[in-house]
mmCIF file of C-alpha atoms in Angstrom:
data_model
loop_
_atom_site.group_PDB
_atom_site.id
_atom_site.type_symbol
_atom_site.label_atom_id
_atom_site.label_comp_id
_atom_site.label_asym_id
_atom_site.label_seq_id
_atom_site.Cartn_x
_atom_site.Cartn_y
_atom_site.Cartn_z
ATOM 1 C CA MET Q 1 212.802 45.566 110.992
ATOM 2 C CA ILE Q 2 211.914 48.817 109.193
ATOM 3 C CA LYS Q 3 212.675 51.809 111.387
ATOM 4 C CA SER Q 4 211.630 54.815 109.300
ATOM 5 C CA LEU Q 5 211.199 56.353 105.869
ATOM 6 C CA ALA Q 6 214.453 57.860 104.598
ATOM 7 C CA LEU Q 7 213.875 58.746 100.942
ATOM 8 C CA THR Q 8 210.879 59.197 98.694
ATOM 9 C CA THR Q 9 210.605 59.974 94.991
ATOM 10 C CA VAL Q 10 209.041 63.170 93.664
ATOM 11 C CA TRP Q 11 208.776 63.139 89.879
ATOM 12 C CA SER Q 12 210.312 66.185 88.248
ATOM 13 C CA THR Q 13 210.283 67.351 84.641
ATOM 14 C CA ASP Q 14 212.854 70.055 85.448
ATOM 15 C CA GLN Q 15 215.102 69.285 88.408
ATOM 16 C CA GLU Q 16 216.616 72.773 88.614
ATOM 17 C CA ARG Q 17 213.218 74.513 88.587
ATOM 18 C CA ASP Q 18 211.769 72.066 91.103
ATOM 19 C CA LYS Q 19 214.792 72.296 93.417
ATOM 20 C CA LYS Q 20 214.379 76.079 93.382
ATOM 21 C CA PHE Q 21 210.661 75.689 94.199
ATOM 22 C CA PHE Q 22 211.336 73.422 97.177
ATOM 23 C CA VAL Q 23 214.286 75.425 98.506
ATOM 24 C CA GLU Q 24 213.334 79.040 97.758
ATOM 25 C CA THR Q 25 209.547 78.833 97.911
ATOM 26 C CA LEU Q 26 208.823 76.097 100.454
ATOM 27 C CA GLY Q 27 211.931 76.692 102.580
ATOM 28 C CA PHE Q 28 213.423 73.216 102.195
ATOM 29 C CA VAL Q 29 217.154 72.514 102.345
ATOM 30 C CA GLU Q 30 219.169 71.080 99.468
ATOM 31 C CA ARG Q 31 220.731 67.869 100.748
ATOM 32 C CA MET Q 32 222.436 66.543 97.606
ATOM 33 C CA ASP Q 33 222.951 67.606 94.004
ATOM 34 C CA MET Q 34 225.391 65.552 91.982
ATOM 35 C CA ALA Q 35 225.853 63.959 88.591
ATOM 36 C CA MET Q 36 225.394 60.214 88.361
ATOM 37 C CA GLY Q 37 226.485 59.289 84.863
ATOM 38 C CA ASP Q 38 223.861 60.665 82.501
ATOM 39 C CA SER Q 39 221.517 61.371 85.421
ATOM 40 C CA ARG Q 40 221.411 63.891 88.233
ATOM 41 C CA TRP Q 41 220.737 63.017 91.873
ATOM 42 C CA VAL Q 42 218.944 65.880 93.650
ATOM 43 C CA THR Q 43 217.475 65.616 97.141
ATOM 44 C CA VAL Q 44 215.771 68.173 99.372
ATOM 45 C CA SER Q 45 214.063 68.028 102.748
ATOM 46 C CA PRO Q 46 212.372 70.246 105.313
ATOM 47 C CA PRO Q 47 215.030 72.014 107.391
ATOM 48 C CA ASP Q 48 214.079 70.261 110.624
ATOM 49 C CA GLN Q 49 213.699 66.838 109.037
ATOM 50 C CA PRO Q 50 217.016 65.915 107.366
ATOM 51 C CA ASP Q 51 216.357 62.208 107.822
ATOM 52 C CA VAL Q 52 213.543 62.237 105.216
ATOM 53 C CA GLN Q 53 214.679 63.360 101.775
ATOM 54 C CA PHE Q 54 212.723 63.974 98.582
ATOM 55 C CA ALA Q 55 214.590 62.724 95.511
ATOM 56 C CA LEU Q 56 213.639 64.899 92.532
ATOM 57 C CA MET Q 57 213.669 62.239 89.831
ATOM 58 C CA ARG Q 58 213.094 62.653 86.106
ATOM 59 C CA PRO Q 59 210.484 60.284 84.651
ATOM 60 C CA ASP Q 60 212.865 59.557 81.764
ATOM 61 C CA GLY Q 61 215.718 58.561 84.048
ATOM 62 C CA PRO Q 62 217.257 55.208 84.917
ATOM 63 C CA GLY Q 63 215.041 52.370 86.016
ATOM 64 C CA LEU Q 64 212.154 53.172 83.689
ATOM 65 C CA ASP Q 65 211.640 51.857 80.195
ATOM 66 C CA PRO Q 66 210.651 54.538 77.642
ATOM 67 C CA GLU Q 67 206.982 53.486 77.537
ATOM 68 C CA SER Q 68 206.640 53.627 81.327
ATOM 69 C CA GLY Q 69 208.493 56.944 81.435
ATOM 70 C CA GLN Q 70 206.074 58.454 78.891
ATOM 71 C CA ALA Q 71 203.045 57.160 80.826
ATOM 72 C CA LEU Q 72 204.446 58.535 84.074
ATOM 73 C CA LEU Q 73 205.262 61.874 82.450
ATOM 74 C CA ALA Q 74 201.685 62.140 81.160
ATOM 75 C CA LEU Q 75 200.227 61.431 84.620
ATOM 76 C CA VAL Q 76 202.559 63.828 86.428
ATOM 77 C CA SER Q 77 202.075 66.626 83.883
ATOM 78 C CA LYS Q 78 198.308 66.162 84.115
ATOM 79 C CA GLY Q 79 198.466 66.653 87.886
ATOM 80 C CA ALA Q 80 197.093 63.193 88.603
ATOM 81 C CA LEU Q 81 199.687 62.096 91.186
ATOM 82 C CA GLY Q 82 199.781 63.028 94.845
ATOM 83 C CA ALA Q 83 203.250 63.163 96.342
ATOM 84 C CA GLY Q 84 202.605 63.519 100.065
ATOM 85 C CA ALA Q 85 201.150 65.461 102.955
ATOM 86 C CA PHE Q 86 202.900 68.215 104.874
ATOM 87 C CA ARG Q 87 201.986 69.192 108.416
ATOM 88 C CA THR Q 88 201.634 72.783 109.498
ATOM 89 C CA ASP Q 89 200.620 74.428 112.779
ATOM 90 C CA ASP Q 90 198.411 76.961 110.973
ATOM 91 C CA CYS Q 91 196.993 75.905 107.616
ATOM 92 C CA HIS Q 92 195.376 79.274 106.884
ATOM 93 C CA ALA Q 93 198.581 81.239 107.567
ATOM 94 C CA THR Q 94 200.806 78.839 105.618
ATOM 95 C CA TYR Q 95 198.299 78.859 102.745
ATOM 96 C CA ALA Q 96 198.374 82.683 102.643
ATOM 97 C CA GLU Q 97 202.191 82.755 102.814
ATOM 98 C CA LEU Q 98 202.661 80.219 100.013
ATOM 99 C CA LYS Q 99 199.903 81.673 97.829
ATOM 100 C CA ALA Q 100 201.631 85.081 98.099
ATOM 101 C CA LYS Q 101 204.810 83.369 96.837
ATOM 102 C CA GLY Q 102 202.939 82.137 93.760
ATOM 103 C CA VAL Q 103 202.243 78.539 94.804
ATOM 104 C CA GLU Q 104 199.344 77.046 92.829
ATOM 105 C CA PHE Q 105 196.606 75.842 95.173
ATOM 106 C CA ILE Q 106 193.891 73.551 93.890
ATOM 107 C CA GLN Q 107 192.011 73.650 97.191
ATOM 108 C CA GLU Q 108 191.782 76.475 99.686
ATOM 109 C CA PRO Q 109 191.883 75.514 103.390
ATOM 110 C CA GLN Q 110 188.858 73.411 104.277
ATOM 111 C CA GLU Q 111 187.753 71.692 107.457
ATOM 112 C CA ARG Q 112 188.022 67.906 107.268
ATOM 113 C CA PRO Q 113 187.444 65.174 109.871
ATOM 114 C CA TYR Q 114 191.226 65.051 110.532
ATOM 115 C CA GLY Q 115 191.885 68.824 110.568
ATOM 116 C CA THR Q 116 192.235 71.755 108.188
ATOM 117 C CA GLU Q 117 193.615 70.960 104.734
ATOM 118 C CA ALA Q 118 194.667 72.870 101.626
ATOM 119 C CA ILE Q 119 196.056 71.232 98.491
ATOM 120 C CA PHE Q 120 198.778 72.639 96.241
ATOM 121 C CA ARG Q 121 200.862 71.604 93.257
ATOM 122 C CA ASP Q 122 204.553 71.834 92.560
ATOM 123 C CA PRO Q 123 205.689 73.171 89.152
ATOM 124 C CA THR Q 124 205.782 69.655 87.656
ATOM 125 C CA GLY Q 125 202.177 68.959 88.663
ATOM 126 C CA ASN Q 126 202.528 66.705 91.728
ATOM 127 C CA TRP Q 127 199.972 67.636 94.367
ATOM 128 C CA TYR Q 128 200.452 67.813 98.142
ATOM 129 C CA SER Q 129 198.180 68.099 101.129
ATOM 130 C CA LEU Q 130 198.993 70.907 103.566
ATOM 131 C CA THR Q 131 197.364 69.778 106.801
ATOM 132 C CA GLN Q 132 196.863 71.226 110.253
ATOM 133 C CA GLN Q 133 195.853 68.309 112.439
ATOM 134 C CA GLN Q 134 192.905 68.763 114.744
ATOM 135 C CA GLU Q 135 193.622 69.086 118.471
ATOM 136 C CA ASN Q 136 193.076 65.381 119.129
ATOM 137 C CA PRO Q 137 194.426 63.586 116.044
ATOM 138 C CA ASP Q 138 193.329 60.185 117.389
ATOM 139 C CA GLU Q 139 189.653 61.112 117.007
ATOM 140 C CA LEU Q 140 188.010 62.106 113.734
ATOM 141 C CA ASP Q 141 185.458 64.914 113.771
ATOM 142 C CA MET Q 142 182.806 63.266 111.633
ATOM 143 C CA SER Q 143 180.721 66.449 111.571
ATOM 144 C CA LYS Q 144 183.213 67.732 108.979
ATOM 145 C CA PRO Q 145 182.882 66.599 105.339
ATOM 146 C CA TRP Q 146 185.193 64.122 103.619
ATOM 147 C CA ASP Q 147 183.843 65.013 100.205
ATOM 148 C CA GLY Q 148 184.424 68.177 98.262
ATOM 149 C CA CYS Q 149 188.169 67.596 98.062
ATOM 150 C CA ALA Q 150 189.158 69.603 95.017
ATOM 151 C CA THR Q 151 190.947 68.024 92.107
ATOM 152 C CA ASP Q 152 190.698 71.026 89.810
ATOM 153 C CA ASP Q 153 191.887 74.621 90.085
ATOM 154 C CA ALA Q 154 190.244 76.399 93.006
ATOM 155 C CA GLY Q 155 192.689 79.154 93.652
#
């Protein structure tokens, strides 16, 4: 039986730069950074969630043939891939804090049926939802729009 998610891949074109972004800008904790033959294994996670790690993986690393690696690199660099959703208690405050640190937002905080959401990118181009859940997350507020989710630069 599956019990939980332990590790997820975040594609990285520069592991050192992206580790710095997650640790210094987002406040994550470095969990592992070691050489693995010709590759490098780098994981980070939110400080209060050590059981879920983000593996910063190069698209030209092991497990991918060159053609697939090039296709993946093109998609990531284009900003076409979402890498996850982060929860926050105050989307507007976290948005302001991260924007002041230079984080690229492609959507300012907007009201959605599930809560308040902003969308940002990491330096490689992966995008993430920053979401403050509504008070009762089991009920959607259908008076709020689903559409209008930005996929281009808004901020």
